[in-house]
PDB file of N, CA and C in Angstrom:
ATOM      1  N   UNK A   1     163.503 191.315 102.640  1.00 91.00           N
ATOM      2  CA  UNK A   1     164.090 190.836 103.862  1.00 91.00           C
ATOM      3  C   UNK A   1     165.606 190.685 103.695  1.00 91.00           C
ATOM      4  N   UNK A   2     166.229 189.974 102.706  1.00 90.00           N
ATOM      5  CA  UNK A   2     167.716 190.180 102.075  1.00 90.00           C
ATOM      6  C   UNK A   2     168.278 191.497 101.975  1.00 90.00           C
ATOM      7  N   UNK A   3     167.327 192.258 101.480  1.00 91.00           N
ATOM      8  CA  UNK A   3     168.350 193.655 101.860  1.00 91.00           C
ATOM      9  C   UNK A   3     168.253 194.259 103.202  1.00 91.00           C
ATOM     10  N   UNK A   4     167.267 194.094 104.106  1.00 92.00           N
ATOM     11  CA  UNK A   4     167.678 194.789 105.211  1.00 92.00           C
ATOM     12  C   UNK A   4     168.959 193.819 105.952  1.00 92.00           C
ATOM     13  N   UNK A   5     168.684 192.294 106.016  1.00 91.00           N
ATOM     14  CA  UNK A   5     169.627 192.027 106.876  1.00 91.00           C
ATOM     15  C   UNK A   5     170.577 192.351 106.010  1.00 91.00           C
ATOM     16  N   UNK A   6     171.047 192.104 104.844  1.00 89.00           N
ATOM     17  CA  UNK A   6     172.328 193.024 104.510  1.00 89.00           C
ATOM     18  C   UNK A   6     172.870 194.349 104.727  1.00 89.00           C
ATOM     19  N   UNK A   7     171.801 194.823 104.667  1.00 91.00           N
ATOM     20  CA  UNK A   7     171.987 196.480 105.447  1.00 91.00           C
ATOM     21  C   UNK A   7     172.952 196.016 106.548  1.00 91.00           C
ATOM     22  N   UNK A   8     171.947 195.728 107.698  1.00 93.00           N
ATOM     23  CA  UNK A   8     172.162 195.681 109.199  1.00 93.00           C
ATOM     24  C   UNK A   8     173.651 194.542 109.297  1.00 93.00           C
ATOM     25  N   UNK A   9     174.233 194.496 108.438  1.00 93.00           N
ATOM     26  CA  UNK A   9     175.103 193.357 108.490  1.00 93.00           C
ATOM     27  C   UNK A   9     176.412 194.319 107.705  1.00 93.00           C
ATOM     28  N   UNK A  10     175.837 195.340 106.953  1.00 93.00           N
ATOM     29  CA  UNK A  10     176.802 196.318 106.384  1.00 93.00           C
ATOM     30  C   UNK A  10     177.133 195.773 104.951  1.00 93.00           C
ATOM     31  N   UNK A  11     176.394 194.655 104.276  1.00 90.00           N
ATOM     32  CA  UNK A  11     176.269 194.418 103.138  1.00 90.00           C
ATOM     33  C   UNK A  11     175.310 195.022 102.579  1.00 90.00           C
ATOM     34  N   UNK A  12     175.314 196.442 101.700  1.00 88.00           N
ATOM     35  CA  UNK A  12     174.473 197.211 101.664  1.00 88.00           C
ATOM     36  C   UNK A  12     173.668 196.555 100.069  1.00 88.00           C
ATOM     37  N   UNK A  13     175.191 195.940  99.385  1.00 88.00           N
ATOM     38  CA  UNK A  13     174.773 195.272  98.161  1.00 88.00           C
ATOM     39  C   UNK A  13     173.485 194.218  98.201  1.00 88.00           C
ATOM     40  N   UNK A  14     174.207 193.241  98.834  1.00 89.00           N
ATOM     41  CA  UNK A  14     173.610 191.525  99.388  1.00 89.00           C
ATOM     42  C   UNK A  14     172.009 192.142  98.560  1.00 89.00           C
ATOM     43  N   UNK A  15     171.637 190.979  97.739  1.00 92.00           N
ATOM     44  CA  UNK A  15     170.418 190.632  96.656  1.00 92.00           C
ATOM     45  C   UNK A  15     170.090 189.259  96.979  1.00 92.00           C
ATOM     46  N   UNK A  16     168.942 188.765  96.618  1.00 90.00           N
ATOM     47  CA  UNK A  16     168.369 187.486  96.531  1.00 90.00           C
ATOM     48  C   UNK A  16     169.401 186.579  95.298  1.00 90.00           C
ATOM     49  N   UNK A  17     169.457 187.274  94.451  1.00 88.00           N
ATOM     50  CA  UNK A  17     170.014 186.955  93.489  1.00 88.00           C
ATOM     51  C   UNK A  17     171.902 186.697  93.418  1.00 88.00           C
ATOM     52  N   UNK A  18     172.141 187.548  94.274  1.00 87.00           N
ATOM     53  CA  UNK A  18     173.838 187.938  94.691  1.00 87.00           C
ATOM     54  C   UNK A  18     174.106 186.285  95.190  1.00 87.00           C
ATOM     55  N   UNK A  19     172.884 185.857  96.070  1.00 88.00           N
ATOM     56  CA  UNK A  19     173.272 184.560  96.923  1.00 88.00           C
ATOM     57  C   UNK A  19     172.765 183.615  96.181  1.00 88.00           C
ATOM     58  N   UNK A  20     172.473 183.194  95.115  1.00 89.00           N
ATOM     59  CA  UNK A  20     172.193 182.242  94.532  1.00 89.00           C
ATOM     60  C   UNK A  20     173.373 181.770  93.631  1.00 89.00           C
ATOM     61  N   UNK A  21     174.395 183.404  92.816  1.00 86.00           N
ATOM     62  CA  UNK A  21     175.331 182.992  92.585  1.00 86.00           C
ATOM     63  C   UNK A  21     176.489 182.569  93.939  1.00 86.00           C
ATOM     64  N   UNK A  22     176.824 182.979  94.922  1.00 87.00           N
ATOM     65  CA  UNK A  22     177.466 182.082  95.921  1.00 87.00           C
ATOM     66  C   UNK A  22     177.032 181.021  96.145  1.00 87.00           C
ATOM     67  N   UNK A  23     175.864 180.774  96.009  1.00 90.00           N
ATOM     68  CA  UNK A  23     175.559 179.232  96.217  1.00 90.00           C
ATOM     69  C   UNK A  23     175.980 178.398  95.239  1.00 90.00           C
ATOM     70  N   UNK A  24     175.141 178.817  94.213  1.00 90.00           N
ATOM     71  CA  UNK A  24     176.303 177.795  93.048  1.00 90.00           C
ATOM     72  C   UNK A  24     177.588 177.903  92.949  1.00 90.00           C
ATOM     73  N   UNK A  25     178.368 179.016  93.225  1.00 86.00           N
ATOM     74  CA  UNK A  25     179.793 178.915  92.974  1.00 86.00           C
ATOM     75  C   UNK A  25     180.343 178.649  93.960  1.00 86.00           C
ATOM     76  N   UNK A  26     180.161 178.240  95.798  1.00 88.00           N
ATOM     77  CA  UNK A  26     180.358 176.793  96.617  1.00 88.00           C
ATOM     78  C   UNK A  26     180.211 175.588  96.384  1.00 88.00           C
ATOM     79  N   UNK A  27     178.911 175.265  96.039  1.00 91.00           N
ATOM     80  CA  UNK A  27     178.673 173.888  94.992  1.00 91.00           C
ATOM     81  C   UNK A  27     179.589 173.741  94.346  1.00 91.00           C
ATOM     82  N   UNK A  28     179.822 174.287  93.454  1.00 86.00           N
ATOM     83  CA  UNK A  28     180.677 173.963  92.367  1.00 86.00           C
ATOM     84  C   UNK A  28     182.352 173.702  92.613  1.00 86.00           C
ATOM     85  N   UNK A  29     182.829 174.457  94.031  1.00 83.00           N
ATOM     86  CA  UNK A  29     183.955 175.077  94.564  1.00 83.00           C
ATOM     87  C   UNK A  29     184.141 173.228  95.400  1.00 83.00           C
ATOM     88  N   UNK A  30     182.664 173.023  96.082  1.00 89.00           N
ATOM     89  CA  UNK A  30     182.979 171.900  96.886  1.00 89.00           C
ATOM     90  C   UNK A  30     183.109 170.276  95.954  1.00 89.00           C
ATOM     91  N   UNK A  31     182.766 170.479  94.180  1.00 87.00           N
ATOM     92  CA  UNK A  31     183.311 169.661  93.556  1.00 87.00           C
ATOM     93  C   UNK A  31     181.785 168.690  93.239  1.00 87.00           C
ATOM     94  N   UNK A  32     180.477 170.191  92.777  1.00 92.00           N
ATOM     95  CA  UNK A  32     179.463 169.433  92.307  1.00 92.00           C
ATOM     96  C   UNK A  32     179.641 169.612  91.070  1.00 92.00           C
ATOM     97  N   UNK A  33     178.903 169.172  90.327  1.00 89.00           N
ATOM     98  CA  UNK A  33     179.164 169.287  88.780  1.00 89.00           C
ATOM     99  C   UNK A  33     178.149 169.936  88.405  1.00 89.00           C
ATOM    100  N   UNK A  34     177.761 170.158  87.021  1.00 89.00           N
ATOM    101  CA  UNK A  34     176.980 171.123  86.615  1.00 89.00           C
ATOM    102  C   UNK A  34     175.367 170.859  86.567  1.00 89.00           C
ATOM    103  N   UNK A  35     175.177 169.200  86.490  1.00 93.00           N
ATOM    104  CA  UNK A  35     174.302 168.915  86.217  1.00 93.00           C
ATOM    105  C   UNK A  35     173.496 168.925  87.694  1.00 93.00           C
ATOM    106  N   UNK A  36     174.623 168.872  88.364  1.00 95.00           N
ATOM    107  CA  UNK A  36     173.715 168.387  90.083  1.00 95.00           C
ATOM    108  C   UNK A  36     173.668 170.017  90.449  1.00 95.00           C
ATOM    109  N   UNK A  37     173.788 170.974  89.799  1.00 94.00           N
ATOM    110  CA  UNK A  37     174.073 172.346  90.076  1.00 94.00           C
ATOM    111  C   UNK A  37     172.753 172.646  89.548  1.00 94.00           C
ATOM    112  N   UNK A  38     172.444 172.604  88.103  1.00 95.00           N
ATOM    113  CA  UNK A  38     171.114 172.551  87.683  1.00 95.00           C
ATOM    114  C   UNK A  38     169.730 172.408  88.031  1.00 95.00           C
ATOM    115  N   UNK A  39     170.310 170.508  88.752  1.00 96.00           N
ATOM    116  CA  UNK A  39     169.090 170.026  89.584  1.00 96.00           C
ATOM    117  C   UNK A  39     168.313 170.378  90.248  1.00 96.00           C
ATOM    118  N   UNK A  40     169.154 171.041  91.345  1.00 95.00           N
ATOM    119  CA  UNK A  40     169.087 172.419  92.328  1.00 95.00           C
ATOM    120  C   UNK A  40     168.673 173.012  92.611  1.00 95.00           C
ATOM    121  N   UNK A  41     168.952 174.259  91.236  1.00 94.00           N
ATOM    122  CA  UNK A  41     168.584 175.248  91.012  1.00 94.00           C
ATOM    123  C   UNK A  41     166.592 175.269  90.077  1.00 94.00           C
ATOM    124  N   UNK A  42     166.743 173.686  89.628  1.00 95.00           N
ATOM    125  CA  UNK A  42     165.801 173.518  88.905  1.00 95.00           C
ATOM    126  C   UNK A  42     165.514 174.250  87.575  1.00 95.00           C
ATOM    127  N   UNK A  43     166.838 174.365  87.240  1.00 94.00           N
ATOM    128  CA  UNK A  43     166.706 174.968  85.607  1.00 94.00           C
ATOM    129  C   UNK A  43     166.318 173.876  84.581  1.00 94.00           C
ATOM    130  N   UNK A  44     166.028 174.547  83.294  1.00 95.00           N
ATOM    131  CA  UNK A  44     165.874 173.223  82.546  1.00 95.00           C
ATOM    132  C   UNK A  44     166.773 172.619  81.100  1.00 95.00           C
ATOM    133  N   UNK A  45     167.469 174.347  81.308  1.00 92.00           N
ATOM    134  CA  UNK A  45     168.877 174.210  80.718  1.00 92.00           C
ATOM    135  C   UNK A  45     170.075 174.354  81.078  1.00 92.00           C
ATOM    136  N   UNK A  46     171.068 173.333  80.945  1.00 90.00           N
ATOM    137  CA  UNK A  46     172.159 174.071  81.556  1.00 90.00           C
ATOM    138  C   UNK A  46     172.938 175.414  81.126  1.00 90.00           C
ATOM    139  N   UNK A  47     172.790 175.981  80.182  1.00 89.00           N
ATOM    140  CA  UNK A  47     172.858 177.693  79.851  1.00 89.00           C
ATOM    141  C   UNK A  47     172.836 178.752  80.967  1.00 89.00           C
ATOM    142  N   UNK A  48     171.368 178.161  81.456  1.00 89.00           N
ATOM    143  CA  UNK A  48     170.954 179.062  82.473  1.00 89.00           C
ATOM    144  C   UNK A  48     171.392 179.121  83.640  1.00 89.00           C
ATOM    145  N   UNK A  49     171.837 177.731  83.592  1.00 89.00           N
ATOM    146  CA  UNK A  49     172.658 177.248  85.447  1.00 89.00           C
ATOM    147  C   UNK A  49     174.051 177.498  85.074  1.00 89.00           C
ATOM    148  N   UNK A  50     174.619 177.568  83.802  1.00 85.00           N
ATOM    149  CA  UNK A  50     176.301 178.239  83.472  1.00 85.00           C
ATOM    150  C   UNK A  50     176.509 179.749  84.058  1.00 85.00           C
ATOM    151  N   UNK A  51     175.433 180.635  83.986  1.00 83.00           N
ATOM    152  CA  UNK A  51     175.115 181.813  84.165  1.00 83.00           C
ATOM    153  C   UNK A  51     175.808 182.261  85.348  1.00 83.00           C
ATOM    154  N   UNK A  52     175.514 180.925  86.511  1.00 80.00           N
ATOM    155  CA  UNK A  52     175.848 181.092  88.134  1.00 80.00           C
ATOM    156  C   UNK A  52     177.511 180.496  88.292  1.00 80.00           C
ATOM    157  N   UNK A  53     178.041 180.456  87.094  1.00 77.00           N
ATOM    158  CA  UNK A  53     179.390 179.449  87.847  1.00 77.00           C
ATOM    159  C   UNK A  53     180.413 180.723  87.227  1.00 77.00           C
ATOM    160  N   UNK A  54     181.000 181.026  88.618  1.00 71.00           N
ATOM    161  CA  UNK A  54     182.270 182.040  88.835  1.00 71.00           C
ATOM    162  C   UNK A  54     183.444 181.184  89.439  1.00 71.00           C
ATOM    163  N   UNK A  55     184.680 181.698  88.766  1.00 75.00           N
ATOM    164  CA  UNK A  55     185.780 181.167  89.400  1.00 75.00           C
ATOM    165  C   UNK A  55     186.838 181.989  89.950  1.00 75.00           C
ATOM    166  N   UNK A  56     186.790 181.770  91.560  1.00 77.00           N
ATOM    167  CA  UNK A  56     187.811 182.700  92.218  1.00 77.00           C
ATOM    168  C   UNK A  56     189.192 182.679  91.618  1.00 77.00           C
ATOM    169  N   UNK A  57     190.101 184.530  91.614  1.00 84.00           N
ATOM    170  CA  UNK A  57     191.195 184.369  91.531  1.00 84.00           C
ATOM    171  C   UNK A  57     192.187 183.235  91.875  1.00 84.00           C
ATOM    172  N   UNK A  58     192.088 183.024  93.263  1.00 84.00           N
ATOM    173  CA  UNK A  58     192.630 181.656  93.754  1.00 84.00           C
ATOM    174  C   UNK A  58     192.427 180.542  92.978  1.00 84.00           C
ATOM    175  N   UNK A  59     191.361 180.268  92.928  1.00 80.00           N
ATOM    176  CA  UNK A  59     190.797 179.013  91.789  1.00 80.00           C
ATOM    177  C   UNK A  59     191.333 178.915  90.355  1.00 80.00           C
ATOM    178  N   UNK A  60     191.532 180.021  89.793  1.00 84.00           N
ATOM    179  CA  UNK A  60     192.021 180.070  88.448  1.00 84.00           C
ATOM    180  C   UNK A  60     193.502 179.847  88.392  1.00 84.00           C
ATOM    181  N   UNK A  61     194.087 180.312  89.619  1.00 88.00           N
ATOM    182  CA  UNK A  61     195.661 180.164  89.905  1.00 88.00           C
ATOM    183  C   UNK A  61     195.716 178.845  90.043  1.00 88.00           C
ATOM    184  N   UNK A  62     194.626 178.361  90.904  1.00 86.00           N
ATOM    185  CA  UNK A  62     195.288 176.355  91.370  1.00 86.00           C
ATOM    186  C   UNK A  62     195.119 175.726  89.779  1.00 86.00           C
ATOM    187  N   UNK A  63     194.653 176.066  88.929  1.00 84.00           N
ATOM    188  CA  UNK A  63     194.049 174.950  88.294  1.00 84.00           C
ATOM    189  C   UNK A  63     195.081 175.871  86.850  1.00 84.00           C
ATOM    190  N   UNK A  64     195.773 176.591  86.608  1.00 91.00           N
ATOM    191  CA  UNK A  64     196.677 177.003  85.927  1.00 91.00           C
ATOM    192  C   UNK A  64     198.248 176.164  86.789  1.00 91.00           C
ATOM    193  N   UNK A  65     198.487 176.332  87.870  1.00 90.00           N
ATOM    194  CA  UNK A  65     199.677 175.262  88.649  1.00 90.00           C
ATOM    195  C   UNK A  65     199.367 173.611  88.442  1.00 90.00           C
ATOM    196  N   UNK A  66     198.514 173.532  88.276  1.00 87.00           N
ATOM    197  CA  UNK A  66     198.064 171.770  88.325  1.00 87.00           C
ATOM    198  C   UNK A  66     198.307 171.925  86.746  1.00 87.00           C
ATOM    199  N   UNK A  67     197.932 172.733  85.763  1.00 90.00           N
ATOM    200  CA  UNK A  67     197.682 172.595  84.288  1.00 90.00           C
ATOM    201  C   UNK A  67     199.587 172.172  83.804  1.00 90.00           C
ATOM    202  N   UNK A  68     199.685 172.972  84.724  1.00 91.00           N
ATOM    203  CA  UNK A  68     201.576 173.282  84.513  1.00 91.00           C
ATOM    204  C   UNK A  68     202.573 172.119  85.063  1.00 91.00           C
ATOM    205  N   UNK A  69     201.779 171.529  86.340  1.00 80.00           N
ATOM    206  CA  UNK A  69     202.623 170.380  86.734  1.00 80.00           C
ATOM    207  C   UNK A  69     202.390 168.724  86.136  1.00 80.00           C
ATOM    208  N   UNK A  70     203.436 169.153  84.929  1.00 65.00           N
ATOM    209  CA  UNK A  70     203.347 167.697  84.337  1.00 65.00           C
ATOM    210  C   UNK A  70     204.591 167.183  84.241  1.00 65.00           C
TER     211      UNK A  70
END
């Protein structure tokens, strides 16, 4: 069902799996932590829930300017 509406949406990629990492990496973006990321996801290690955490270009830039403003 994920890939057709991605089809029909012109996300030819879009996976079950594609959206689980966006989900955790909003969570994480909106300032959950890893463990409540876990919870979640219902892993039973956090290894497995590290797997899902991506950090946008943007994101890596703010937090390199904040590293710098001292």
């Amino acid at each position: 069902m994920v890939r057709a509406v991605g089809k029909d949406a012109g996300l030819p990629a879009l996976r079950p799996h594609r959206l689980r990492h966006t989900y955790a990496t909003r969570l994480r973006e909106a300032g959950a932590d890893h463990a409540q990321i876990q919870a979640l996801f219902g892993h039973t290690s956090i290894e497995t829930t590290a797997r899902y955490f991506r950090a946008s270009p943007t994101e890596i830039a703010d937090l390199v300017d904040r590293a710098l403003d001292y």
